[in-house]
Short mmCIF file of C-alpha atoms in Angstrom, two decimals:
data_model
loop_
_atom_site.label_atom_id
_atom_site.label_comp_id
_atom_site.label_asym_id
_atom_site.label_seq_id
_atom_site.Cartn_x
_atom_site.Cartn_y
_atom_site.Cartn_z
CA MET A 28 0.00 0.00 0.00
CA HIS A 29 0.90 3.64 -0.44
CA LEU A 30 0.25 5.27 2.93
CA LEU A 31 0.10 8.87 4.08
CA VAL A 32 1.57 9.28 7.58
CA THR A 33 1.13 12.46 9.62
CA GLY A 34 3.50 13.05 12.50
CA ALA A 35 5.89 10.94 10.47
CA SER A 36 9.09 12.42 11.89
CA GLY A 37 7.91 12.47 15.51
CA TRP A 38 8.69 10.10 18.36
CA ILE A 39 6.25 7.42 17.26
CA GLY A 40 6.15 8.26 13.56
CA SER A 41 9.91 7.89 13.21
CA ALA A 42 9.46 4.25 14.27
CA VAL A 43 6.25 3.64 12.29
CA VAL A 44 7.69 4.83 8.97
CA PRO A 45 10.62 2.34 8.92
CA GLU A 46 8.25 -0.43 10.06
CA LEU A 47 5.92 0.27 7.12
CA LEU A 48 8.75 0.58 4.63
CA ALA A 49 10.37 -2.67 5.80
CA ALA A 50 7.04 -4.44 5.22
CA GLY A 51 7.02 -3.28 1.58
CA HIS A 52 4.64 -0.33 1.84
CA ALA A 53 5.34 3.06 0.26
CA VAL A 54 5.09 6.06 2.60
CA THR A 55 4.45 9.74 2.08
CA GLY A 56 5.10 11.70 5.26
CA LEU A 57 3.64 15.08 6.15
CA ALA A 58 6.47 17.48 7.01
CA ARG A 59 6.15 20.96 8.55
CA SER A 60 9.86 21.81 8.38
CA ASP A 61 12.98 21.29 6.32
CA ALA A 62 14.44 19.15 9.10
CA SER A 63 11.43 16.85 9.10
CA ALA A 64 11.49 16.58 5.32
CA THR A 65 15.19 15.70 5.35
CA ALA A 66 14.66 13.04 8.02
CA LEU A 67 11.81 11.45 6.07
CA GLU A 68 13.73 11.43 2.81
CA GLY A 69 16.68 9.88 4.62
CA ALA A 70 14.40 7.10 5.88
CA GLY A 71 13.21 6.36 2.36
CA ALA A 72 9.82 8.08 2.42
CA ALA A 73 8.35 10.64 0.06
CA VAL A 74 7.41 14.03 1.49
CA VAL A 75 4.44 16.37 1.27
CA ARG A 76 4.94 19.74 2.92
CA GLY A 77 2.22 21.07 5.18
CA SER A 78 0.64 21.00 8.63
CA LEU A 79 -2.64 19.95 10.21
CA ASP A 80 -4.02 23.36 9.28
CA ASP A 81 -3.57 22.64 5.55
CA LEU A 82 -6.81 20.73 5.13
CA ASP A 83 -6.77 20.90 1.33
CA VAL A 84 -3.30 19.35 1.29
CA LEU A 85 -4.37 16.61 3.71
CA GLU A 86 -7.47 15.75 1.71
CA ALA A 87 -5.75 15.78 -1.68
CA THR A 88 -2.81 13.67 -0.50
CA ALA A 89 -5.08 11.17 1.26
CA ARG A 90 -7.20 10.86 -1.89
CA GLU A 91 -4.12 9.64 -3.76
CA ALA A 92 -3.12 7.19 -1.03
CA ASP A 93 -4.27 3.68 -0.17
CA GLY A 94 -4.69 4.63 3.47
CA VAL A 95 -3.73 7.07 6.22
CA VAL A 96 -1.94 6.71 9.55
CA HIS A 97 -2.68 9.87 11.53
CA LEU A 98 -0.19 10.45 14.36
CA ALA A 99 0.19 14.23 14.39
CA PHE A 100 -1.30 16.37 17.15
CA LYS A 101 -0.72 19.96 18.21
CA HIS A 102 1.02 19.00 21.45
CA GLU A 103 2.61 22.42 21.95
CA GLN A 104 -0.78 24.11 21.81
CA ALA A 105 -2.30 21.49 24.10
CA PHE A 106 0.40 21.73 26.76
CA THR A 107 0.30 25.53 26.83
CA GLY A 108 -3.32 25.50 27.91
CA ASP A 109 -5.52 25.28 24.82
CA PHE A 110 -6.26 21.57 24.61
CA PRO A 111 -9.76 22.11 23.15
CA ALA A 112 -8.32 24.03 20.18
CA ALA A 113 -5.68 21.35 19.56
CA ALA A 114 -8.35 18.65 19.71
CA ALA A 115 -10.59 20.63 17.35
CA ALA A 116 -7.75 20.85 14.82
CA ASP A 117 -7.33 17.09 15.13
CA ARG A 118 -11.00 16.54 14.30
CA GLU A 119 -10.75 18.88 11.31
CA ALA A 120 -7.89 16.77 9.95
CA ILE A 121 -9.88 13.57 10.51
CA GLY A 122 -12.75 15.15 8.61
CA ALA A 123 -10.46 15.88 5.67
CA PHE A 124 -9.22 12.29 5.64
CA GLY A 125 -12.79 11.03 5.87
CA ARG A 126 -13.84 13.05 2.81
CA ALA A 127 -10.90 11.66 0.85
CA LEU A 128 -11.45 8.02 1.84
CA ARG A 129 -15.26 7.92 1.92
CA GLY A 130 -16.65 4.88 0.14
CA THR A 131 -13.25 3.33 -0.64
CA GLY A 132 -12.89 0.80 2.20
CA ARG A 133 -9.36 2.12 2.70
CA PRO A 134 -7.88 2.37 6.21
CA LEU A 135 -7.68 5.43 8.43
CA VAL A 136 -5.79 4.62 11.63
CA ILE A 137 -5.49 7.35 14.25
CA ALA A 138 -3.54 7.59 17.49
CA SER A 139 -5.72 8.18 20.54
CA GLY A 140 -5.15 7.48 24.23
CA THR A 141 -6.02 5.16 27.10
CA ALA A 142 -5.66 7.96 29.67
CA THR A 143 -9.12 9.33 28.81
CA LEU A 144 -10.73 6.13 30.16
CA THR A 145 -12.29 6.09 33.62
CA PRO A 146 -9.53 5.52 36.21
CA GLY A 147 -9.39 2.93 38.96
CA ALA A 148 -9.87 -0.37 37.10
CA VAL A 149 -8.32 -2.17 34.15
CA ARG A 150 -10.01 -0.79 31.04
CA THR A 151 -10.41 -2.65 27.76
CA GLU A 152 -10.94 -1.88 24.09
CA GLU A 153 -14.68 -2.18 24.71
CA ASP A 154 -14.74 0.83 27.05
CA ARG A 155 -16.07 4.01 25.45
CA PRO A 156 -15.28 7.23 27.33
CA ASP A 157 -17.49 10.30 27.17
CA ALA A 158 -16.14 13.50 25.67
CA GLY A 159 -15.85 16.40 28.07
CA ASP A 160 -13.70 19.34 28.98
CA GLY A 161 -9.91 19.35 28.88
CA ALA A 162 -8.19 16.20 27.61
CA GLY A 163 -11.56 14.52 27.20
CA GLU A 164 -12.03 16.70 24.13
CA ARG A 165 -9.77 14.28 22.28
CA VAL A 166 -12.34 11.53 22.81
CA ARG A 167 -14.36 13.26 20.11
CA SER A 168 -11.61 12.47 17.62
CA GLU A 169 -12.03 8.78 18.36
CA GLN A 170 -15.79 9.09 18.05
CA ALA A 171 -15.40 10.90 14.72
CA VAL A 172 -13.08 8.30 13.22
CA LEU A 173 -15.18 5.33 14.33
CA ALA A 174 -18.27 6.94 12.81
CA LEU A 175 -16.52 6.98 9.42
CA ALA A 176 -17.02 3.21 9.23
CA ASP A 177 -20.63 3.97 8.27
CA GLU A 178 -19.29 5.96 5.32
CA GLY A 179 -17.14 3.19 3.87
CA VAL A 180 -13.84 3.94 5.62
CA ARG A 181 -11.91 1.17 7.41
CA SER A 182 -11.51 3.35 10.47
CA VAL A 183 -9.41 2.39 13.50
CA SER A 184 -8.59 4.13 16.78
CA LEU A 185 -5.33 2.91 18.29
CA ARG A 186 -5.19 4.04 21.91
CA LEU A 187 -1.72 4.67 23.28
CA PRO A 188 -0.75 4.56 26.97
CA PRO A 189 0.62 7.61 28.80
CA THR A 190 4.17 6.42 28.19
CA VAL A 191 5.45 5.14 24.86
CA HIS A 192 8.99 4.57 26.00
CA GLY A 193 12.44 3.89 24.63
CA GLU A 194 15.82 5.55 24.25
CA GLY A 195 15.30 9.15 23.19
CA ASP A 196 11.82 9.55 24.70
CA ASN A 197 11.05 13.12 25.78
CA GLY A 198 7.53 12.45 27.06
CA PHE A 199 5.99 12.20 30.50
CA ILE A 200 8.63 9.92 32.04
CA ALA A 201 11.40 12.22 30.84
CA MET A 202 9.51 15.11 32.46
CA VAL A 203 9.33 13.20 35.75
CA VAL A 204 13.06 12.48 35.54
CA GLY A 205 13.74 16.18 34.96
CA VAL A 206 11.79 17.13 38.08
CA ALA A 207 13.64 14.51 40.14
CA ARG A 208 17.00 15.80 38.91
CA ASP A 209 16.10 19.42 39.63
CA ARG A 210 14.61 18.80 43.07
CA GLY A 211 16.95 16.10 44.32
CA VAL A 212 14.15 13.67 45.13
CA SER A 213 12.30 11.14 42.99
CA ALA A 214 8.72 11.70 44.05
CA TYR A 215 5.45 9.87 43.53
CA VAL A 216 1.94 10.85 44.57
CA GLY A 217 0.33 9.23 47.60
CA ASP A 218 1.41 5.64 48.16
CA GLY A 219 2.67 5.16 44.59
CA THR A 220 0.26 2.35 43.75
CA GLN A 221 -1.22 4.26 40.81
CA ARG A 222 -0.72 2.23 37.63
CA TRP A 223 0.14 3.48 34.16
CA PRO A 224 0.09 1.20 31.13
CA ALA A 225 3.20 1.39 28.97
CA VAL A 226 4.58 0.21 25.63
CA HIS A 227 7.91 0.32 23.84
CA ARG A 228 7.73 2.50 20.73
CA LEU A 229 9.07 -0.29 18.46
CA ASP A 230 6.30 -2.61 19.64
CA VAL A 231 3.63 0.00 19.00
CA ALA A 232 5.12 0.76 15.57
CA GLN A 233 4.50 -2.86 14.64
CA LEU A 234 0.94 -2.56 15.91
CA PHE A 235 0.25 0.45 13.70
CA ARG A 236 1.41 -1.61 10.72
CA LEU A 237 -0.81 -4.54 11.68
CA ALA A 238 -3.73 -2.17 12.15
CA VAL A 239 -3.40 -0.54 8.75
CA GLU A 240 -3.02 -3.92 7.10
CA ASP A 241 -5.70 -5.98 8.83
CA ALA A 242 -7.84 -4.25 11.46
CA PRO A 243 -11.59 -4.23 10.64
CA ALA A 244 -13.61 -1.05 10.36
CA ALA A 245 -14.76 0.66 13.57
CA THR A 246 -12.10 -1.11 15.63
CA VAL A 247 -10.57 0.18 18.86
CA LEU A 248 -7.11 -1.18 19.65
CA HIS A 249 -4.97 -0.84 22.76
CA GLY A 250 -1.26 -0.37 22.13
CA VAL A 251 -0.46 -1.59 25.64
CA GLY A 252 2.62 -3.68 26.32
CA GLU A 253 2.28 -3.58 30.11
CA GLU A 254 -1.13 -3.37 31.74
CA GLY A 255 -0.07 -1.20 34.64
CA VAL A 256 3.31 -0.16 36.04
CA ALA A 257 3.16 1.20 39.59
CA LEU A 258 4.40 4.78 39.65
CA GLY A 259 6.11 4.15 42.98
CA ASP A 260 8.26 1.56 41.18
CA VAL A 261 8.97 4.10 38.44
CA ALA A 262 10.09 6.63 41.03
CA ALA A 263 12.31 4.05 42.71
CA ALA A 264 13.99 3.21 39.39
CA ILE A 265 14.57 6.89 38.68
CA GLY A 266 15.99 7.36 42.18
CA ARG A 267 18.44 4.50 41.67
CA GLN A 268 19.71 6.00 38.44
CA LEU A 269 20.03 9.55 39.77
CA ASP A 270 21.18 8.47 43.24
CA VAL A 271 18.42 10.45 44.93
CA PRO A 272 15.81 9.23 47.42
CA ALA A 273 12.35 8.15 46.31
CA ARG A 274 9.57 9.66 48.40
CA GLY A 275 5.79 9.93 48.41
CA LEU A 276 4.00 13.27 48.29
CA ALA A 277 0.65 14.16 49.74
CA PRO A 278 -1.78 14.60 46.82
CA ASP A 279 -2.27 18.25 47.77
CA ASP A 280 1.47 18.84 47.29
CA ALA A 281 1.74 17.23 43.85
CA ALA A 282 0.90 20.35 41.84
CA ALA A 283 3.56 22.42 43.60
CA HIS A 284 6.18 19.73 43.07
CA PHE A 285 5.43 18.60 39.50
CA GLY A 286 3.31 21.45 38.12
CA PRO A 287 -0.49 21.39 37.90
CA PHE A 288 -0.87 19.24 34.79
CA LEU A 289 1.79 16.62 35.51
CA GLY A 290 0.93 16.47 39.21
CA ALA A 291 -2.71 15.70 38.47
CA PHE A 292 -1.81 13.16 35.82
CA LEU A 293 0.59 11.29 38.10
CA ALA A 294 -2.23 10.86 40.63
CA ARG A 295 -4.35 8.90 38.14
CA ASP A 296 -4.64 5.10 38.28
CA VAL A 297 -5.32 4.22 34.63
CA PRO A 298 -4.38 0.58 33.87
CA ALA A 299 -5.50 -0.88 30.55
CA SER A 300 -5.60 -4.28 28.88
CA SER A 301 -4.63 -5.17 25.30
CA ALA A 302 -5.89 -8.77 25.36
CA ARG A 303 -8.45 -8.22 22.60
CA THR A 304 -5.92 -6.39 20.42
CA ARG A 305 -3.39 -9.19 20.77
CA GLN A 306 -5.95 -11.84 19.90
CA LEU A 307 -7.34 -9.90 16.94
CA LEU A 308 -4.04 -9.05 15.25
CA GLY A 309 -1.58 -11.56 16.70
CA TRP A 310 0.44 -8.78 18.28
CA THR A 311 3.06 -9.79 20.84
CA PRO A 312 5.27 -7.05 22.34
CA THR A 313 8.90 -8.20 22.59
CA HIS A 314 10.93 -5.09 23.42
CA PRO A 315 12.11 -3.92 26.88
CA THR A 316 9.66 -2.90 29.58
CA LEU A 317 9.48 0.60 31.04
CA LEU A 318 11.43 -0.34 34.17
CA GLU A 319 14.05 -2.10 32.01
CA ASP A 320 14.48 1.08 29.95
CA LEU A 321 14.81 3.12 33.15
CA ASP A 322 17.32 0.70 34.63
CA ALA A 323 19.31 0.83 31.37
CA GLY A 324 19.79 4.56 31.95
CA HIS A 325 18.00 5.70 28.80
CA TYR A 326 16.22 8.49 30.72
CA THR A 327 18.96 9.57 33.10
CA ARG A 328 22.18 9.87 31.10
CA GLY A 329 23.73 13.31 30.84
#
């Protein structure tokens, strides 16, 4: 297949593109910058210049493709306080892809998240969260893509855990490491029993390929390698690497220590299962676990 990939030079996209190419697919990657274009060309992909705001470009390029893997998201806008606007831009892009692929039976696979699911119990692919304020706005993107199945699009939502880890990751775990280094203590919220699912980025890259090749329409997948890693264990691993103590914080102190967004997120217990995904697509994660990556020093060197 000839596939359009957005976010193709990002943390996940830079693993998905080689996975697709190695399987014999052709890839056109969306690039906002010269650096991204150069990276994609170096990987063996074609390039279309543009951003998520260029809806005409997205629609025209998708119309010429055999399918779309949509990984891009306006993370900078989201993290600076305007998550609803970032989520709205995401839905506009999905709409453009839907117009291009309507009636073709071609795949549209988007990245979504497990963290929007109700906390406190192991959630599955069958769980359907409600859209709401804040990060819940992104749930509407999943709802929009699944609805495209009724319009002849093989639409798939691949939910990612809070941490897609590996050497070079600059996401949430790297942020937690940065706070521990700056403050001289590796902290966790409460008793540290909160669980986050996790996956290695190379494992989830394979899952995106399997999804675009074989997942049925209106499918929700969980890109979860580990059902739930206790955040107290994560803090202990970080403490070992940085040679600082690991210590629990009262929930009321988390915002002051980590910042309001990260402090609230680290208090959430959001485990998730991928049993249905594994059975459906024969996916078996094989790469290191989150604690193995931490113990290898990938997050604490330098």
